[in-house]
């Protein structure tokens, strides 16, 4: 089976998401975070919708070893714990809504980065297979010539 | 060319300057004839803390608190780190930032003033003045400055007008 992720996950949409999420990542206060996160969630919903109707989920799992649907929730739990461990006892816990929203934004950005990299990974894989085939063919030819 | 320089003042600049001025005034020698202002050297350490410096400190901390639109987890992380970097004895922030900072300031002042037996002598007026100023420089001013610096960085120091400097 040939994987063609960009057939269903339109590459231009992922490109837009990536550019916009990077552009909006420099927020300084709660209203800016809320505004940026609403866009990020739209991107995530679009990706997960596409994953339901395409081979994106399989591709994602093959490339990163993770379930695309669980990527963001797992990432949030992990990074919230990491943040609080490094910050020390700052009077907030892992349920803090602001912290979770902040982390969620960057987890979605991470998801978009990975999905964006997928077609290229696939292209690279195919390119690498083609190159390997060419090398083997060349070696076989040269061996054949030597034998002669 | 005009000698007047216009300096942009923010609400926080003003609050910070007022705090500094109030603390300096409390630590200063009273003006001749000023009977209301008790020289700090005449106060016992506990009395100096409870009646003079702690109420002033509390008022300053409340003035410098961030508004609710600040990302508090980030603010709290940087505040705790800044305080610890300045050697303020604090290991954690509780739900109330002001209460946590006041506890740290009290612990710091007590370690400077209450353990020093010389300061309890009624004759140690000069020593008390000197130690009180030193304790305030180590325990109170850094805390207020860290809050002010953080406030400036987070950009919630809204401009409130200008101050004219010069003749």
Tab-separated table of C-alpha atoms in Angstrom:
chain	number	residue	atom	x	y	z
A	1	UNK	CA	0.000	0.000	0.000
A	2	UNK	CA	1.332	3.424	-0.903
A	3	UNK	CA	0.877	6.085	1.738
A	4	UNK	CA	-0.194	9.415	0.359
A	5	UNK	CA	-0.862	11.560	3.440
A	6	UNK	CA	-1.221	14.817	1.611
A	7	UNK	CA	-4.112	13.408	-0.386
A	8	UNK	CA	-6.355	13.765	2.684
A	9	UNK	CA	-4.418	16.028	5.005
A	10	UNK	CA	-4.051	18.979	2.706
A	11	UNK	CA	-0.502	20.126	2.968
A	12	UNK	CA	-1.377	23.788	2.541
A	13	UNK	CA	-3.634	23.618	5.624
A	14	UNK	CA	-0.907	22.094	7.728
A	15	UNK	CA	1.474	24.715	6.403
A	16	UNK	CA	-1.002	27.447	7.412
A	17	UNK	CA	-1.472	25.954	10.858
A	18	UNK	CA	2.236	25.681	11.402
A	19	UNK	CA	2.953	29.234	10.305
A	20	UNK	CA	0.065	30.700	12.296
A	21	UNK	CA	0.828	28.714	15.440
A	22	UNK	CA	4.441	29.819	15.319
A	23	UNK	CA	3.406	33.417	14.717
A	24	UNK	CA	0.916	33.430	17.596
A	25	UNK	CA	3.156	31.584	20.065
A	26	UNK	CA	4.637	34.775	21.470
A	27	UNK	CA	1.802	35.554	23.880
A	28	UNK	CA	2.325	37.523	27.062
A	29	UNK	CA	-0.998	37.410	28.856
A	30	UNK	CA	-4.187	35.414	29.296
A	31	UNK	CA	-6.292	37.033	26.513
A	32	UNK	CA	-3.501	36.455	23.971
A	33	UNK	CA	-3.188	32.843	25.093
A	34	UNK	CA	-6.943	32.253	24.841
A	35	UNK	CA	-7.009	33.750	21.343
A	36	UNK	CA	-4.033	31.689	20.175
A	37	UNK	CA	-5.362	28.488	21.744
A	38	UNK	CA	-8.733	28.742	20.018
A	39	UNK	CA	-6.926	28.731	16.665
A	40	UNK	CA	-4.653	25.883	17.773
A	41	UNK	CA	-7.652	23.746	18.746
A	42	UNK	CA	-9.174	24.332	15.312
A	43	UNK	CA	-5.982	23.026	13.740
A	44	UNK	CA	-5.948	19.995	16.009
A	45	UNK	CA	-9.607	19.197	15.283
A	46	UNK	CA	-8.925	19.396	11.542
A	47	UNK	CA	-5.957	17.051	11.838
A	48	UNK	CA	-7.867	14.522	13.951
A	49	UNK	CA	-10.822	14.645	11.555
A	50	UNK	CA	-8.485	13.899	8.696
A	51	UNK	CA	-6.866	11.121	10.662
A	52	UNK	CA	-10.239	9.374	10.921
A	53	UNK	CA	-10.588	9.194	7.135
A	54	UNK	CA	-7.046	8.611	6.027
A	55	UNK	CA	-3.916	6.634	6.734
A	56	UNK	CA	-2.536	9.569	8.707
A	57	UNK	CA	-3.002	7.830	12.073
A	58	UNK	CA	-1.049	4.759	10.868
A	59	UNK	CA	1.605	6.925	9.334
A	60	UNK	CA	1.928	8.961	12.501
A	61	UNK	CA	2.216	5.863	14.641
A	62	UNK	CA	4.751	4.308	12.302
A	63	UNK	CA	6.864	7.453	12.319
A	64	UNK	CA	6.642	8.486	15.984
A	65	UNK	CA	5.419	5.402	17.806
A	66	UNK	CA	2.420	7.272	19.245
A	67	UNK	CA	-1.318	7.315	18.750
A	68	UNK	CA	-2.144	10.598	17.035
A	69	UNK	CA	-5.382	10.952	19.040
A	70	UNK	CA	-3.567	10.570	22.344
A	71	UNK	CA	-0.557	12.683	21.418
A	72	UNK	CA	-1.854	16.029	22.772
A	73	UNK	CA	-3.518	14.706	25.979
A	74	UNK	CA	-0.405	12.679	26.848
A	75	UNK	CA	1.850	15.590	25.999
A	76	UNK	CA	-0.140	17.939	28.280
A	77	UNK	CA	0.086	15.590	31.265
A	78	UNK	CA	3.770	15.019	30.734
A	79	UNK	CA	4.729	18.654	30.212
A	80	UNK	CA	2.584	20.031	33.040
A	81	UNK	CA	4.283	17.611	35.441
A	82	UNK	CA	7.688	18.544	34.028
A	83	UNK	CA	6.972	22.282	34.364
A	84	UNK	CA	5.854	21.960	37.982
A	85	UNK	CA	8.806	19.727	38.843
A	86	UNK	CA	11.240	22.335	37.501
A	87	UNK	CA	9.367	25.362	38.887
A	88	UNK	CA	9.191	24.031	42.446
A	89	UNK	CA	6.364	24.723	44.875
A	90	UNK	CA	4.795	27.802	43.283
A	91	UNK	CA	1.312	27.460	44.720
A	92	UNK	CA	-0.391	25.901	41.735
A	93	UNK	CA	-1.060	22.242	40.908
A	94	UNK	CA	-1.392	20.152	37.772
A	95	UNK	CA	-5.048	21.167	37.415
A	96	UNK	CA	-4.216	24.856	36.943
A	97	UNK	CA	-6.219	25.926	33.909
A	98	UNK	CA	-3.805	28.602	32.677
A	99	UNK	CA	-0.829	26.272	32.838
A	100	UNK	CA	-2.727	23.489	31.083
A	101	UNK	CA	-3.876	25.873	28.336
A	102	UNK	CA	-0.356	27.167	27.836
A	103	UNK	CA	1.078	23.671	27.628
A	104	UNK	CA	-1.784	22.531	25.373
A	105	UNK	CA	-0.854	25.220	22.861
A	106	UNK	CA	2.705	23.971	22.543
A	107	UNK	CA	1.609	20.337	22.472
A	108	UNK	CA	-0.669	21.145	19.521
A	109	UNK	CA	2.233	22.955	17.879
A	110	UNK	CA	4.270	19.779	18.413
A	111	UNK	CA	1.527	17.729	16.800
A	112	UNK	CA	1.364	20.053	13.794
A	113	UNK	CA	5.164	19.958	13.445
A	114	UNK	CA	5.098	16.172	13.364
A	115	UNK	CA	2.225	15.949	10.903
A	116	UNK	CA	3.898	18.562	8.734
A	117	UNK	CA	7.080	16.509	8.727
A	118	UNK	CA	5.278	13.323	7.720
A	119	UNK	CA	5.047	13.806	3.936
A	120	UNK	CA	8.676	14.756	3.873
A	121	UNK	CA	9.572	11.751	5.999
A	122	UNK	CA	7.650	9.596	3.582
A	123	UNK	CA	9.274	11.255	0.598
A	124	UNK	CA	12.661	10.745	2.187
A	125	UNK	CA	11.874	7.104	2.882
A	126	UNK	CA	10.847	6.556	-0.717
A	127	UNK	CA	13.879	8.474	-1.936
A	128	UNK	CA	16.103	6.391	0.312
A	129	UNK	CA	14.563	3.143	-0.994
A	130	UNK	CA	15.074	4.324	-4.578
A	131	UNK	CA	18.683	5.242	-3.813
A	132	UNK	CA	19.307	1.883	-2.142
A	133	UNK	CA	17.789	0.055	-5.102
A	134	UNK	CA	20.006	2.052	-7.451
A	135	UNK	CA	23.105	1.267	-5.374
A	136	UNK	CA	22.306	-2.450	-5.275
A	137	UNK	CA	21.648	-2.464	-9.017
A	138	UNK	CA	24.949	-0.674	-9.602
A	139	UNK	CA	26.813	-3.127	-7.360
A	140	UNK	CA	25.208	-6.064	-9.136
A	141	UNK	CA	26.174	-4.604	-12.494
A	142	UNK	CA	29.729	-3.980	-11.401
A	143	UNK	CA	29.968	-7.511	-9.926
A	144	UNK	CA	28.660	-8.879	-13.179
A	145	UNK	CA	31.287	-6.899	-15.096
A	146	UNK	CA	34.061	-8.117	-12.775
A	147	UNK	CA	33.023	-11.707	-13.258
A	148	UNK	CA	33.124	-11.242	-16.942
B	1	UNK	CA	17.162	74.474	24.518
B	2	UNK	CA	14.793	73.602	27.368
B	3	UNK	CA	16.177	72.268	30.634
B	4	UNK	CA	12.999	70.319	31.251
B	5	UNK	CA	13.213	66.553	30.764
B	6	UNK	CA	10.014	64.603	30.423
B	7	UNK	CA	10.074	61.150	32.013
B	8	UNK	CA	7.314	58.657	31.338
B	9	UNK	CA	5.805	57.518	34.641
B	10	UNK	CA	3.642	54.443	35.018
B	11	UNK	CA	1.309	53.483	37.821
B	12	UNK	CA	3.852	50.912	38.933
B	13	UNK	CA	6.767	53.348	38.715
B	14	UNK	CA	4.795	55.618	40.989
B	15	UNK	CA	3.835	52.819	43.405
B	16	UNK	CA	7.447	51.651	43.564
B	17	UNK	CA	8.797	55.169	44.123
B	18	UNK	CA	6.220	55.779	46.833
B	19	UNK	CA	7.168	52.547	48.584
B	20	UNK	CA	10.844	53.379	48.475
B	21	UNK	CA	10.164	56.890	49.743
B	22	UNK	CA	7.939	55.665	52.601
B	23	UNK	CA	10.553	53.131	53.691
B	24	UNK	CA	13.375	55.705	53.485
B	25	UNK	CA	11.307	58.132	55.510
B	26	UNK	CA	10.577	55.517	58.173
B	27	UNK	CA	14.287	54.749	58.491
B	28	UNK	CA	15.402	58.397	58.469
B	29	UNK	CA	16.214	60.547	61.475
B	30	UNK	CA	13.176	62.670	62.403
B	31	UNK	CA	13.309	66.335	61.459
B	32	UNK	CA	13.865	68.671	64.431
B	33	UNK	CA	10.487	69.347	66.021
B	34	UNK	CA	8.822	66.309	64.451
B	35	UNK	CA	7.435	64.655	67.566
B	36	UNK	CA	5.224	62.181	65.735
B	37	UNK	CA	8.125	60.333	64.135
B	38	UNK	CA	9.800	58.101	66.725
B	39	UNK	CA	13.482	57.469	65.899
B	40	UNK	CA	13.841	53.798	64.974
B	41	UNK	CA	16.806	53.430	67.302
B	42	UNK	CA	14.450	53.818	70.267
B	43	UNK	CA	12.292	50.877	69.188
B	44	UNK	CA	12.829	47.288	70.268
B	45	UNK	CA	13.414	44.956	67.295
B	46	UNK	CA	9.979	43.343	67.620
B	47	UNK	CA	8.295	46.748	67.889
B	48	UNK	CA	10.226	48.068	64.859
B	49	UNK	CA	9.107	45.088	62.814
B	50	UNK	CA	5.475	45.055	63.851
B	51	UNK	CA	4.796	48.783	64.018
B	52	UNK	CA	7.031	50.211	61.307
B	53	UNK	CA	8.425	48.036	58.581
B	54	UNK	CA	5.932	45.182	58.205
B	55	UNK	CA	2.834	47.349	57.618
B	56	UNK	CA	4.779	49.383	55.054
B	57	UNK	CA	6.025	46.227	53.331
B	58	UNK	CA	2.561	44.687	53.170
B	59	UNK	CA	1.138	47.832	51.557
B	60	UNK	CA	3.936	47.859	48.963
B	61	UNK	CA	3.471	44.195	48.044
B	62	UNK	CA	-0.246	44.656	47.489
B	63	UNK	CA	0.411	47.650	45.213
B	64	UNK	CA	2.856	45.668	43.097
B	65	UNK	CA	0.720	42.537	42.624
B	66	UNK	CA	0.000	41.650	38.995
B	67	UNK	CA	-3.483	41.953	37.484
B	68	UNK	CA	-5.468	38.776	36.657
B	69	UNK	CA	-4.559	38.829	32.959
B	70	UNK	CA	-0.951	37.887	33.743
B	71	UNK	CA	0.013	34.249	33.197
B	72	UNK	CA	0.291	33.452	36.882
B	73	UNK	CA	2.115	30.136	36.671
B	74	UNK	CA	4.929	31.849	34.806
B	75	UNK	CA	4.884	34.908	37.085
B	76	UNK	CA	4.976	32.719	40.188
B	77	UNK	CA	7.844	30.613	38.845
B	78	UNK	CA	9.934	33.670	38.045
B	79	UNK	CA	9.059	35.372	41.333
B	80	UNK	CA	10.116	32.367	43.418
B	81	UNK	CA	13.327	31.970	41.450
B	82	UNK	CA	14.133	35.706	41.727
B	83	UNK	CA	13.561	35.718	45.484
B	84	UNK	CA	15.718	32.660	46.021
B	85	UNK	CA	18.440	34.130	43.804
B	86	UNK	CA	18.485	37.224	46.041
B	87	UNK	CA	18.895	35.042	49.123
B	88	UNK	CA	15.413	35.596	50.554
B	89	UNK	CA	14.531	32.594	52.760
B	90	UNK	CA	11.596	31.221	50.804
B	91	UNK	CA	11.031	27.704	49.514
B	92	UNK	CA	7.466	27.901	48.310
B	93	UNK	CA	4.631	30.209	47.315
B	94	UNK	CA	1.210	29.521	48.769
B	95	UNK	CA	-2.131	30.523	47.249
B	96	UNK	CA	-1.652	34.108	48.485
B	97	UNK	CA	1.479	35.720	47.101
B	98	UNK	CA	1.404	38.548	49.654
B	99	UNK	CA	1.082	36.134	52.611
B	100	UNK	CA	3.959	34.026	51.290
B	101	UNK	CA	6.199	37.029	50.766
B	102	UNK	CA	5.327	38.474	54.166
B	103	UNK	CA	6.282	35.171	55.833
B	104	UNK	CA	9.600	35.234	53.999
B	105	UNK	CA	10.266	38.863	54.914
B	106	UNK	CA	9.410	38.179	58.583
B	107	UNK	CA	11.700	35.136	58.666
B	108	UNK	CA	14.491	37.190	57.093
B	109	UNK	CA	14.038	40.140	59.491
B	110	UNK	CA	13.857	37.848	62.503
B	111	UNK	CA	17.074	36.118	61.541
B	112	UNK	CA	18.786	39.514	61.282
B	113	UNK	CA	17.265	41.228	64.298
B	114	UNK	CA	15.893	38.835	66.898
B	115	UNK	CA	18.961	36.638	67.157
B	116	UNK	CA	21.169	39.670	67.870
B	117	UNK	CA	21.085	40.035	71.690
B	118	UNK	CA	22.945	43.377	71.572
B	119	UNK	CA	19.921	45.033	69.978
B	120	UNK	CA	17.707	44.428	73.017
B	121	UNK	CA	19.841	46.721	75.217
B	122	UNK	CA	18.182	50.099	75.718
B	123	UNK	CA	21.575	51.793	75.142
B	124	UNK	CA	22.129	50.235	71.717
B	125	UNK	CA	20.386	53.051	69.826
B	126	UNK	CA	23.020	53.507	67.088
B	127	UNK	CA	23.500	49.751	66.683
B	128	UNK	CA	19.760	49.305	66.290
B	129	UNK	CA	19.512	52.050	63.668
B	130	UNK	CA	22.375	50.513	61.722
B	131	UNK	CA	21.053	46.947	61.952
B	132	UNK	CA	17.488	47.950	61.126
B	133	UNK	CA	18.633	49.687	57.945
B	134	UNK	CA	20.814	46.717	57.040
B	135	UNK	CA	17.959	44.268	57.631
B	136	UNK	CA	15.572	46.317	55.495
B	137	UNK	CA	18.161	46.446	52.690
B	138	UNK	CA	18.539	42.665	52.802
B	139	UNK	CA	14.990	41.548	53.489
B	140	UNK	CA	12.503	44.124	52.201
B	141	UNK	CA	13.990	46.183	49.376
B	142	UNK	CA	15.025	43.172	47.227
B	143	UNK	CA	11.510	41.700	47.432
B	144	UNK	CA	9.904	44.972	46.352
B	145	UNK	CA	12.428	45.438	43.558
B	146	UNK	CA	11.891	41.909	42.210
B	147	UNK	CA	8.131	42.500	42.079
B	148	UNK	CA	8.650	45.832	40.357
B	149	UNK	CA	11.094	44.383	37.812
B	150	UNK	CA	8.761	41.504	37.035
B	151	UNK	CA	5.846	43.916	36.666
B	152	UNK	CA	7.818	45.989	34.167
B	153	UNK	CA	8.756	42.897	32.187
B	154	UNK	CA	5.196	41.633	32.046
B	155	UNK	CA	4.100	44.938	30.623
B	156	UNK	CA	1.266	45.714	33.006
B	157	UNK	CA	2.782	49.000	34.123
B	158	UNK	CA	0.244	51.192	32.341
B	159	UNK	CA	1.395	54.721	31.628
B	160	UNK	CA	-0.235	57.313	33.830
B	161	UNK	CA	1.320	60.514	32.543
B	162	UNK	CA	4.635	62.267	32.641
B	163	UNK	CA	6.814	63.791	35.284
B	164	UNK	CA	8.679	67.026	34.623
B	165	UNK	CA	12.238	67.014	35.862
B	166	UNK	CA	14.193	70.242	35.983
B	167	UNK	CA	13.688	73.884	36.916
